[in-house]
Coordinates of C-alpha atoms in Angstrom, one line a residue:
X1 CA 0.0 0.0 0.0
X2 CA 1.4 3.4 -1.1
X3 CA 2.4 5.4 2.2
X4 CA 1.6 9.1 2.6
X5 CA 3.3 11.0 5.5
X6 CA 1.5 14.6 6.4
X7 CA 3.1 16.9 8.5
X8 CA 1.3 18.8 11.0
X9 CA -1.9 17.5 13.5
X10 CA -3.8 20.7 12.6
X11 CA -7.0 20.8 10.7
X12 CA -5.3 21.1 7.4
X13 CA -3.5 17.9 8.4
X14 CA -6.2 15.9 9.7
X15 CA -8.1 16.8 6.1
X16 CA -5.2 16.0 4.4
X17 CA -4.8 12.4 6.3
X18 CA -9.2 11.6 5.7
X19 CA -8.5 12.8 2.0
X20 CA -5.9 10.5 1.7
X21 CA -7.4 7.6 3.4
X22 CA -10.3 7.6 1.1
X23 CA -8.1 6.6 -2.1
X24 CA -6.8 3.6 0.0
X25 CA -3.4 4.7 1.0
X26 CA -1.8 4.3 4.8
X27 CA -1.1 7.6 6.3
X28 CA 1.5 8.5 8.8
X29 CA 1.2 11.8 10.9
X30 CA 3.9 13.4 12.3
X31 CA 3.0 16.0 14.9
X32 CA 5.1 17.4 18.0
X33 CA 1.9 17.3 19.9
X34 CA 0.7 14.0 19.1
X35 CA -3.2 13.4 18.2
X36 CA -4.2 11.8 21.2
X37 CA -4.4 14.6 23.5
X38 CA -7.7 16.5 24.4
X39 CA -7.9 20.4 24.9
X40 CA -5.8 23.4 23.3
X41 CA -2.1 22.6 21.8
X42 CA 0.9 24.2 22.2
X43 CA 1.4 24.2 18.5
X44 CA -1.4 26.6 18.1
X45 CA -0.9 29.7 19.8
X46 CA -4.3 31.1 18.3
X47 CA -6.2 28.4 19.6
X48 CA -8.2 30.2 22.0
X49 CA -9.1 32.9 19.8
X50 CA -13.3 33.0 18.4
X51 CA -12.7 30.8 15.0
X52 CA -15.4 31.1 11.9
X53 CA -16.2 27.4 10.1
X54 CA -17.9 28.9 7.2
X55 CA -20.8 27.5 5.6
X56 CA -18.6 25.9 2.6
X57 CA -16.4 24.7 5.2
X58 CA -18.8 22.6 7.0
X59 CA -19.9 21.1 4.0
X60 CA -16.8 20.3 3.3
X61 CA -16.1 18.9 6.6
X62 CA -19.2 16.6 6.8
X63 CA -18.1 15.1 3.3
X64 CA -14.7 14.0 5.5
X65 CA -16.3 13.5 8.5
X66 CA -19.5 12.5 8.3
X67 CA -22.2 13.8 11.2
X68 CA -19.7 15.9 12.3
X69 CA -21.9 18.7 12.9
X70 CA -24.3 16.5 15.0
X71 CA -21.9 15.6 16.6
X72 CA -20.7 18.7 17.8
X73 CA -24.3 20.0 18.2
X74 CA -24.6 17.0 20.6
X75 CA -21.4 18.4 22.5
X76 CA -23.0 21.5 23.2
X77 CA -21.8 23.6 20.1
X78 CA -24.5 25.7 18.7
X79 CA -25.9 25.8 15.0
X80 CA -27.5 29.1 14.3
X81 CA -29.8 30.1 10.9
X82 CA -31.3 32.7 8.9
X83 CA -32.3 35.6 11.4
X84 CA -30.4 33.9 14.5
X85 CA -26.9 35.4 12.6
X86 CA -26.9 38.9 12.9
X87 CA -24.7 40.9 10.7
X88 CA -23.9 45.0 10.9
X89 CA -22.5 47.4 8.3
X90 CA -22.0 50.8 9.7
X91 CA -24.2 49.9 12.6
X92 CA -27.2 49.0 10.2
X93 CA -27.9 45.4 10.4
X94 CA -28.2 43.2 7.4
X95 CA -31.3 42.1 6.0
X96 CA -31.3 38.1 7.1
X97 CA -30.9 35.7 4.6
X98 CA -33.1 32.2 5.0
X99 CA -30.9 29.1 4.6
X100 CA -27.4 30.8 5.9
X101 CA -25.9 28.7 8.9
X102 CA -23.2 29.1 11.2
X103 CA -22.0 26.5 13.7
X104 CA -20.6 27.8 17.0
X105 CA -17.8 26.1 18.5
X106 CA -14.4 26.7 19.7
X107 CA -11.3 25.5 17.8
X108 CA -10.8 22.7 20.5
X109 CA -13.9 21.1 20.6
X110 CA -13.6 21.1 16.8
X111 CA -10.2 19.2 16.9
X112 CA -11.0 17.2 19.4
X113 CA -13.7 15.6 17.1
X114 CA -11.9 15.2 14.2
X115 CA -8.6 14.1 16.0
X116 CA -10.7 11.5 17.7
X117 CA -12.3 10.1 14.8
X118 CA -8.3 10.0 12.7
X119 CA -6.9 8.1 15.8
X120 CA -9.6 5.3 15.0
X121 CA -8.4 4.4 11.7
X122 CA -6.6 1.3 11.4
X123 CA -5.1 2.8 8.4
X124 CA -3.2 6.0 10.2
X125 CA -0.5 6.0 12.3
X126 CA 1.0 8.7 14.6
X127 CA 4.8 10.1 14.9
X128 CA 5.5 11.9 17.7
X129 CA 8.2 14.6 16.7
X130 CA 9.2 17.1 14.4
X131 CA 9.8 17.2 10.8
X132 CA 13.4 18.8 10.0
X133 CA 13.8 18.4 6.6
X134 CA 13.1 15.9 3.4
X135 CA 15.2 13.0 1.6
X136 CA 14.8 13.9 -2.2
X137 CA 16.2 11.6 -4.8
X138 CA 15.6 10.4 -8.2
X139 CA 13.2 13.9 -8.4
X140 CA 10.7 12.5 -5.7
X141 CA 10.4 13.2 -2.0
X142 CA 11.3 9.0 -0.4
X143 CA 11.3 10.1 3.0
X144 CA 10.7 12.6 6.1
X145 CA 13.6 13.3 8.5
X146 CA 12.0 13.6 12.0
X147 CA 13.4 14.9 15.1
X148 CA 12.1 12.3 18.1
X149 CA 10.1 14.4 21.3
X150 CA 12.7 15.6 23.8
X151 CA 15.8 14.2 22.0
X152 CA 18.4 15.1 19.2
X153 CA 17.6 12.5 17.5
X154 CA 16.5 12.0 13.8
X155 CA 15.1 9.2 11.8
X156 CA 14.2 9.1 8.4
X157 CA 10.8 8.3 7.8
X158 CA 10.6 7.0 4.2
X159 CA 7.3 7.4 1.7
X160 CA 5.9 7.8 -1.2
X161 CA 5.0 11.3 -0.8
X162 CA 4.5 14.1 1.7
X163 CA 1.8 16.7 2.3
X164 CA 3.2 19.6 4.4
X165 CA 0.4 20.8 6.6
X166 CA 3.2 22.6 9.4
X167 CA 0.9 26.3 8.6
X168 CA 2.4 29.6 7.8
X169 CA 5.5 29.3 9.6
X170 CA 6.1 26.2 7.6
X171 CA 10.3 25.3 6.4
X172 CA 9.3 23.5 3.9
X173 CA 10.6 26.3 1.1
X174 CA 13.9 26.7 2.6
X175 CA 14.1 22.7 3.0
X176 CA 13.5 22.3 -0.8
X177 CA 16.4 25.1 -1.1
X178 CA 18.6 23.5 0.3
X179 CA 18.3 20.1 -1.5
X180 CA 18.8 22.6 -4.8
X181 CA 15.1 22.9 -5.7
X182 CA 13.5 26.3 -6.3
X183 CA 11.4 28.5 -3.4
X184 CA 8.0 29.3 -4.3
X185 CA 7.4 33.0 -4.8
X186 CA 5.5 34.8 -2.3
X187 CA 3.0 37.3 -2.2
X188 CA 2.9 39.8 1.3
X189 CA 0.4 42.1 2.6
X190 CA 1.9 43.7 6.1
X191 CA -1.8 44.4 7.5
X192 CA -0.5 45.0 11.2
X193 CA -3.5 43.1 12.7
X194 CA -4.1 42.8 16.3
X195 CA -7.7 40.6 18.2
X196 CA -8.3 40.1 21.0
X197 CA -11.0 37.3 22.4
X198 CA -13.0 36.6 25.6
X199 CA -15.5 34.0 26.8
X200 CA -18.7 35.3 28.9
X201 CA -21.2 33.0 30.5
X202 CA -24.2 33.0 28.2
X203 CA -28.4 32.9 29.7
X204 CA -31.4 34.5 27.9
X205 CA -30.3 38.1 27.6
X206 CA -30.2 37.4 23.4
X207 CA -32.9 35.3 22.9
X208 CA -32.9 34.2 19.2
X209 CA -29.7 35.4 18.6
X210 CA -26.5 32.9 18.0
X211 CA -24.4 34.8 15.9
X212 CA -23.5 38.7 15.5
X213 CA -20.9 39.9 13.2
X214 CA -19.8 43.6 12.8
X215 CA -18.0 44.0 9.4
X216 CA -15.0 46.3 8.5
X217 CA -16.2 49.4 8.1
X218 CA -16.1 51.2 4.2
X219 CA -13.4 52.7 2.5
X220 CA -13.1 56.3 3.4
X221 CA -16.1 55.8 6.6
X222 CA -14.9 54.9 10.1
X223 CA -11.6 53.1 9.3
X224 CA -10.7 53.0 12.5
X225 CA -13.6 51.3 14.2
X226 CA -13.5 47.9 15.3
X227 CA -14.3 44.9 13.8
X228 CA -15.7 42.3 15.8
X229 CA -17.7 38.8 16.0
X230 CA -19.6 36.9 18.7
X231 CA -20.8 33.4 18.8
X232 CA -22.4 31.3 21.1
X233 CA -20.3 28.2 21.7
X234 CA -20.8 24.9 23.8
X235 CA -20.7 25.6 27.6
X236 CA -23.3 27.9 27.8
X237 CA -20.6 30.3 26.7
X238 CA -20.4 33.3 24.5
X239 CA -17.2 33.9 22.7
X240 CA -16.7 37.5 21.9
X241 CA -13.6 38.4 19.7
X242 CA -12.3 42.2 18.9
X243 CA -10.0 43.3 16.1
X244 CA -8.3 46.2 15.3
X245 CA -5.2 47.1 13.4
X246 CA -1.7 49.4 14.0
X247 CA -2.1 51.6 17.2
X248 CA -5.5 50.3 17.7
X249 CA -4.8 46.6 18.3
X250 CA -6.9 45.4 21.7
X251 CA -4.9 44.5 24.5
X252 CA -5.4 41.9 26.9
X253 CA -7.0 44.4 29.8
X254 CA -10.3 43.4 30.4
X255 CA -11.6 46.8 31.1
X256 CA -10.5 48.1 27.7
X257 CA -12.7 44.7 26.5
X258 CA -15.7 45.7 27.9
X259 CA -15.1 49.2 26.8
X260 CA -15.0 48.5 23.4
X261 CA -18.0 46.4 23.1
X262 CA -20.0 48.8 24.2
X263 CA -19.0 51.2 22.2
X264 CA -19.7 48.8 19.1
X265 CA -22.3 49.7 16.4
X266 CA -24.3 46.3 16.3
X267 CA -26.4 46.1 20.0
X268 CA -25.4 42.0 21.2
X269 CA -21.8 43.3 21.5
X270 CA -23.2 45.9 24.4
X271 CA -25.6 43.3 25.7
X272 CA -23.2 40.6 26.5
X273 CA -20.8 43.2 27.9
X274 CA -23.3 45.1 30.4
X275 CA -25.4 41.4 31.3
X276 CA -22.9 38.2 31.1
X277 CA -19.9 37.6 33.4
X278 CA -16.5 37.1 31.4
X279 CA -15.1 33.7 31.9
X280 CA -11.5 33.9 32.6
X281 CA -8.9 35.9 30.8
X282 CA -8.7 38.1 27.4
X283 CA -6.3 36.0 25.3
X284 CA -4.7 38.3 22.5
X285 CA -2.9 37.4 18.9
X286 CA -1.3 39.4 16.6
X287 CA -0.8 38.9 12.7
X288 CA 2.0 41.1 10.9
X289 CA 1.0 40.1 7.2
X290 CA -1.1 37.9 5.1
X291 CA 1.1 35.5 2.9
X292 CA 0.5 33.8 -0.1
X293 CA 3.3 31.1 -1.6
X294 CA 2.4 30.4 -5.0
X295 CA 3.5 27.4 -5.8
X296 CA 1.9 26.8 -8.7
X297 CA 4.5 29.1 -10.1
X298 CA 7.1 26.7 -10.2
X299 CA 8.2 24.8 -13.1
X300 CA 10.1 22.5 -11.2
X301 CA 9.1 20.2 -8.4
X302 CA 9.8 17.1 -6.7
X303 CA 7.4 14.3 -7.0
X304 CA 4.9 13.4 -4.1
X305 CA 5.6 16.6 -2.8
X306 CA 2.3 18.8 -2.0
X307 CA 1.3 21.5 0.7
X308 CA -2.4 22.4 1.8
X309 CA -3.7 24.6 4.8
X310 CA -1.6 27.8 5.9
X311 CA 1.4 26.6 4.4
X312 CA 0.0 27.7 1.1
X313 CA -1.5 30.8 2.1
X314 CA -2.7 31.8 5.4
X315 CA -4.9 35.1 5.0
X316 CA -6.2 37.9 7.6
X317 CA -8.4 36.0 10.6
X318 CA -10.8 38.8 10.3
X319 CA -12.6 36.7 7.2
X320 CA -12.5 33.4 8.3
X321 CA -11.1 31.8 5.4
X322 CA -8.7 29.7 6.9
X323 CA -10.4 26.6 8.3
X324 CA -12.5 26.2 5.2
X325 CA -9.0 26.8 2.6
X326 CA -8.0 23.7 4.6
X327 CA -11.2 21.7 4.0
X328 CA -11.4 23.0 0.1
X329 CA -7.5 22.0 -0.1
X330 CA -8.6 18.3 1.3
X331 CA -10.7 18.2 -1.4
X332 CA -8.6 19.0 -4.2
X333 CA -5.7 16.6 -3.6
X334 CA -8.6 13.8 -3.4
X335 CA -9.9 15.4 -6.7
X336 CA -6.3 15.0 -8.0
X337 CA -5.9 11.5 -6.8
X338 CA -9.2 10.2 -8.1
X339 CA -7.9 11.4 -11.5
X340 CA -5.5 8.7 -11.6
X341 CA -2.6 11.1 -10.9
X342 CA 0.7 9.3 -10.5
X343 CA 1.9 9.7 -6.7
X344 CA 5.5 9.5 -7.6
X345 CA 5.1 12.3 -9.7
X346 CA 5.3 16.6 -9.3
X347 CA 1.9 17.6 -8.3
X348 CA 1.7 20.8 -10.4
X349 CA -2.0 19.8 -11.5
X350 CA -3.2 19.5 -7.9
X351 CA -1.4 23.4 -7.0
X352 CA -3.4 24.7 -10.1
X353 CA -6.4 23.0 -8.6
X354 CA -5.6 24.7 -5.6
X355 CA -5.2 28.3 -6.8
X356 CA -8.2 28.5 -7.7
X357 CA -9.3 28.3 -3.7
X358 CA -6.4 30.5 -3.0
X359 CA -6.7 33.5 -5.3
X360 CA -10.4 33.5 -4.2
X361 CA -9.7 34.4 -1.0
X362 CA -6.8 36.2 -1.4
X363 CA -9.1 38.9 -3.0
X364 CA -11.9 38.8 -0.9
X365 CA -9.6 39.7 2.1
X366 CA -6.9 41.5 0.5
X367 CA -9.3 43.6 -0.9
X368 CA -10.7 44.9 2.3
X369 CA -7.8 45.0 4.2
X370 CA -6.4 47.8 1.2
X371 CA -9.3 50.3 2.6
X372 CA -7.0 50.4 6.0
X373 CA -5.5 54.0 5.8
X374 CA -2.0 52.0 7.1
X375 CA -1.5 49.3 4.5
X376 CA 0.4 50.5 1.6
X377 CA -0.7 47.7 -1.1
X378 CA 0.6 46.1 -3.4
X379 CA -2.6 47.8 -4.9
X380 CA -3.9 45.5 -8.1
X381 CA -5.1 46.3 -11.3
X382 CA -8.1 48.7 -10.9
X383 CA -8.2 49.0 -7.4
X384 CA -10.5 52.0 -6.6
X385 CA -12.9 51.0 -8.7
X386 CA -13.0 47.7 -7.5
X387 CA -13.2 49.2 -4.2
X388 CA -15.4 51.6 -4.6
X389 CA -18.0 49.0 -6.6
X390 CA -17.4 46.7 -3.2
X391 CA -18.7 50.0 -0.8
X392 CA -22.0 50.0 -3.6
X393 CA -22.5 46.0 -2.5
X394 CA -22.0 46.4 1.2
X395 CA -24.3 49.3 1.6
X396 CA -27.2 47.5 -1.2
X397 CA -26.4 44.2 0.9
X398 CA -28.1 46.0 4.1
X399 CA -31.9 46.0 2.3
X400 CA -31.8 43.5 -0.2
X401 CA -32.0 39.6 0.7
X402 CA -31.1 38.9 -2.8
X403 CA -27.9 40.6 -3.1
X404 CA -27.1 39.9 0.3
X405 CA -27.6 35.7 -0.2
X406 CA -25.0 36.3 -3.0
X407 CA -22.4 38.5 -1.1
X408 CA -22.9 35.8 1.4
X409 CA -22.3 32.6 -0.5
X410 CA -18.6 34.5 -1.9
X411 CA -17.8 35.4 1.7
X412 CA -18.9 31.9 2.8
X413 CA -16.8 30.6 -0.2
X414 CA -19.8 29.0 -1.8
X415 CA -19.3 30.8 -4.9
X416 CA -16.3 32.2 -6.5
X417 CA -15.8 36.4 -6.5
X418 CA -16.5 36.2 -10.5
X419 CA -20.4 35.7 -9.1
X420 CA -20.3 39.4 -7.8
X421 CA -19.4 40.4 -11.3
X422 CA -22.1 39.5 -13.2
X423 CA -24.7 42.3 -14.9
X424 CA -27.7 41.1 -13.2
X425 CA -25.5 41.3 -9.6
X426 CA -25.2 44.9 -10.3
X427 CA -28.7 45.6 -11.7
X428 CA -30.1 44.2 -8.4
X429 CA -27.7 46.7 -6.5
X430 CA -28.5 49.5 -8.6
X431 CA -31.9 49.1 -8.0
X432 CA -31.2 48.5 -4.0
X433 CA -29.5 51.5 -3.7
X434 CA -32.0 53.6 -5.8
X435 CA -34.4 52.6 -3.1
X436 CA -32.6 53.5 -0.3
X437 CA -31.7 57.2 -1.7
X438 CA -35.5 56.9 -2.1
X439 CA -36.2 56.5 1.4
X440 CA -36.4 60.0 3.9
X441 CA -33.6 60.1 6.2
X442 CA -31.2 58.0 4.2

């Protein structure tokens, strides 16, 4: 049986390894923190921060995991619809949209589950360690070297290929460099991001409400104000998460919290802070950049080599993207497999496959985060237009359900951006926003 070894226990990982599984080959996952363990790991130092599973992404992770959300449900985390998930734009809340769902639960219940259900599998095993490098030869990755736990040691681990799944921080490029193979290029955006997240005990004080999300504010309106999301969570718990960017990034003093979510635009945030009790402490993360490594830009690769989750691209938290990239990664390199692709061979048909997911979210976010008066680009191709044609679709998104289910299923990676491009898109926010300028007051 062909042997796969995927580095890194996170969710990209654990994708990766189900993926992989379901096209019959054995799976060996190396992961400094092992799989077995329950509650939050070292190896993720934003762990405890409020984390988004969009709606694409829990598709995606039923069709890996299946009953997953049941499962969780069953656990205690919550699954919110239509008018239960409120979202704000300059303080005016979106019209809701019937069908939209949103599951609240923290990152560690989440892994938990799927780490339970990998473990299970007669056809994965675990390594306990750290990858430090690859064995490349004939033009194919045969093996992992692996640093044991708490020792110096290193064994080879040898394989038919490897999916590197170690996030953004990942060595892989320098690893390839220094076996003579080419770097991927790579894209920055320094966005100077700061959030901040706290838990509060959760009763009746929003009945009917699970979810509340108040969006980055407009180009050229409010840049400075906060973003910020809430969900309710297993425990009877809110989680309440704060983000802000340069001089603005929250701290970790729970008075300046509070402060600030009362002095949000959408109402839960002020609710929560004057009614519930906060459960322990304000846990705070910082991101300097977004980062993209495209490498589907290379001509030259070793076979069996492939990379999904934030080793690819690992974008700004504020969006969400990240969990579901993963689960949409997964799903390409079993779409690449099922195609009869040889395993020995360089993957650049599965990286193309993967762009696609990339670049998609690369200009949802990036294309927001270019509004913030402190990041200096790289500004694409038509730029203010684009940005100000995006300011036209958040403000028609407010009234009209139609426009809004559409902005929606991009934002919730349903549907490529190219679906907010189309002339009847823009007919229906013409007409929204003729109606509004109707209205008095507005």
């Amino acid at each position: 049986m062909p042997h796969v070894v995927v580095l890194g226990g996170s969710i990209a990982g654990l994708a990766a390894t189900r993926a992989l599984r379901g096209q019959g080959l054995a799976v060996t996952v190396v992961e400094p923190d092992g799989l077995a363990t329950t509650g939050a790991r070292g190896g993720v130092p934003q762990g405890g921060q409020l984390h988004a599973l969009l709606d694409m992404g829990r598709t995606q992770a039923e069709r890996w995991f299946p009953g997953l959300s049941k499962d969780l449900v069953a656990d205690g985390a919550v699954l919110g619809s239509g008018d239960e998930i409120r979202l704000y734009e300059n303080g005016t809340r979106k019209v809701s949209v019937p069908g939209n769902e949103l599951i609240g639960v923290s990152r560690t219940l989440l892994e938990d589950h799927i780490r339970r259900r990998t473990v299970l599998d007669d056809g994965v095993s675990v390594r306990v360690g750290r990858a430090c490098g690859l064995d490349i030869r004939g033009g194919r990755v045969t093996g992992v070297r692996v640093r044991t736990a708490g020792s110096a040691e290193v064994a080879v681990v040898p394989c038919d290929a490897v999916v590197d799944a170690t996030g953004r921080s990942s060595r892989l490029p320098s690893w390839l460099a220094a076996e003579g193979w080419p770097e991927p290029p790579a894209d920055r955006m320094r966005i100077d991001l700061g959030y901040a997240t706290a838990r509060f005990r959760r009763g009746g004080e929003l009945p009917g409400v699970t979810v509340a999300h108040q969006l980055p504010a407009a180009a050229g309106a409010a840049e400075q104000s906060d973003t910020g999301a809430m969900a309710a969570v297993e425990g009877d718990q809110w989680m309440a998460v704060i983000v802000a960017y340069a001089e603005r990034r929250p701290s970790r003093d729970p008075a300046e919290f509070l402060r600030r979510m009362r002095e949000m635009e959408a109402g839960p945030f002020g609710v929560v802070a004057d009614r519930c009790a906060m459960i322990g402490e304000v846990e705070t993360y910082g991101m300097a950049h977004s980062l993209r490594r495209n490498w589907w830009a290379l001509d030259r690769l070793p076979g069996g080599l492939f990379v999904a989750g934030d080793a690819v691209a690992s974008f700004n938290p504020v969006y969400g993207q990240g969990m579901t990239s993963a689960f949409l990664h997964a799903s390409c390199l079993a779409a690449h497999l099922r195609k009869g692709a040889d395993l020995h061979a360089p993957a650049h048909a599965y990286f193309r496959h993967v762009r696609v997911v990339v670049d998609a979210a690369w200009e949802v976010s990036t294309l927001s985060d270019l509004a913030q008066p402190h990041v200096t680009g790289p500004y694409p191709r038509g730029y203010r237009m684009a940005r100000r044609m995006a300011d036209w679709m958040a403000r028609a998104s407010t009234t009209d359900a139609w426009v809004n289910e559409r902005f929606l299923d991009v934002v919730n990676m349903r549907r490529r951006p190219a679906a907010l491009r189309t002339p009847e898109f823009w007919w229906r926010v013409a007409a929204a926003l003729r109606a509004q300028a109707a209205q008095p007051g507005r």
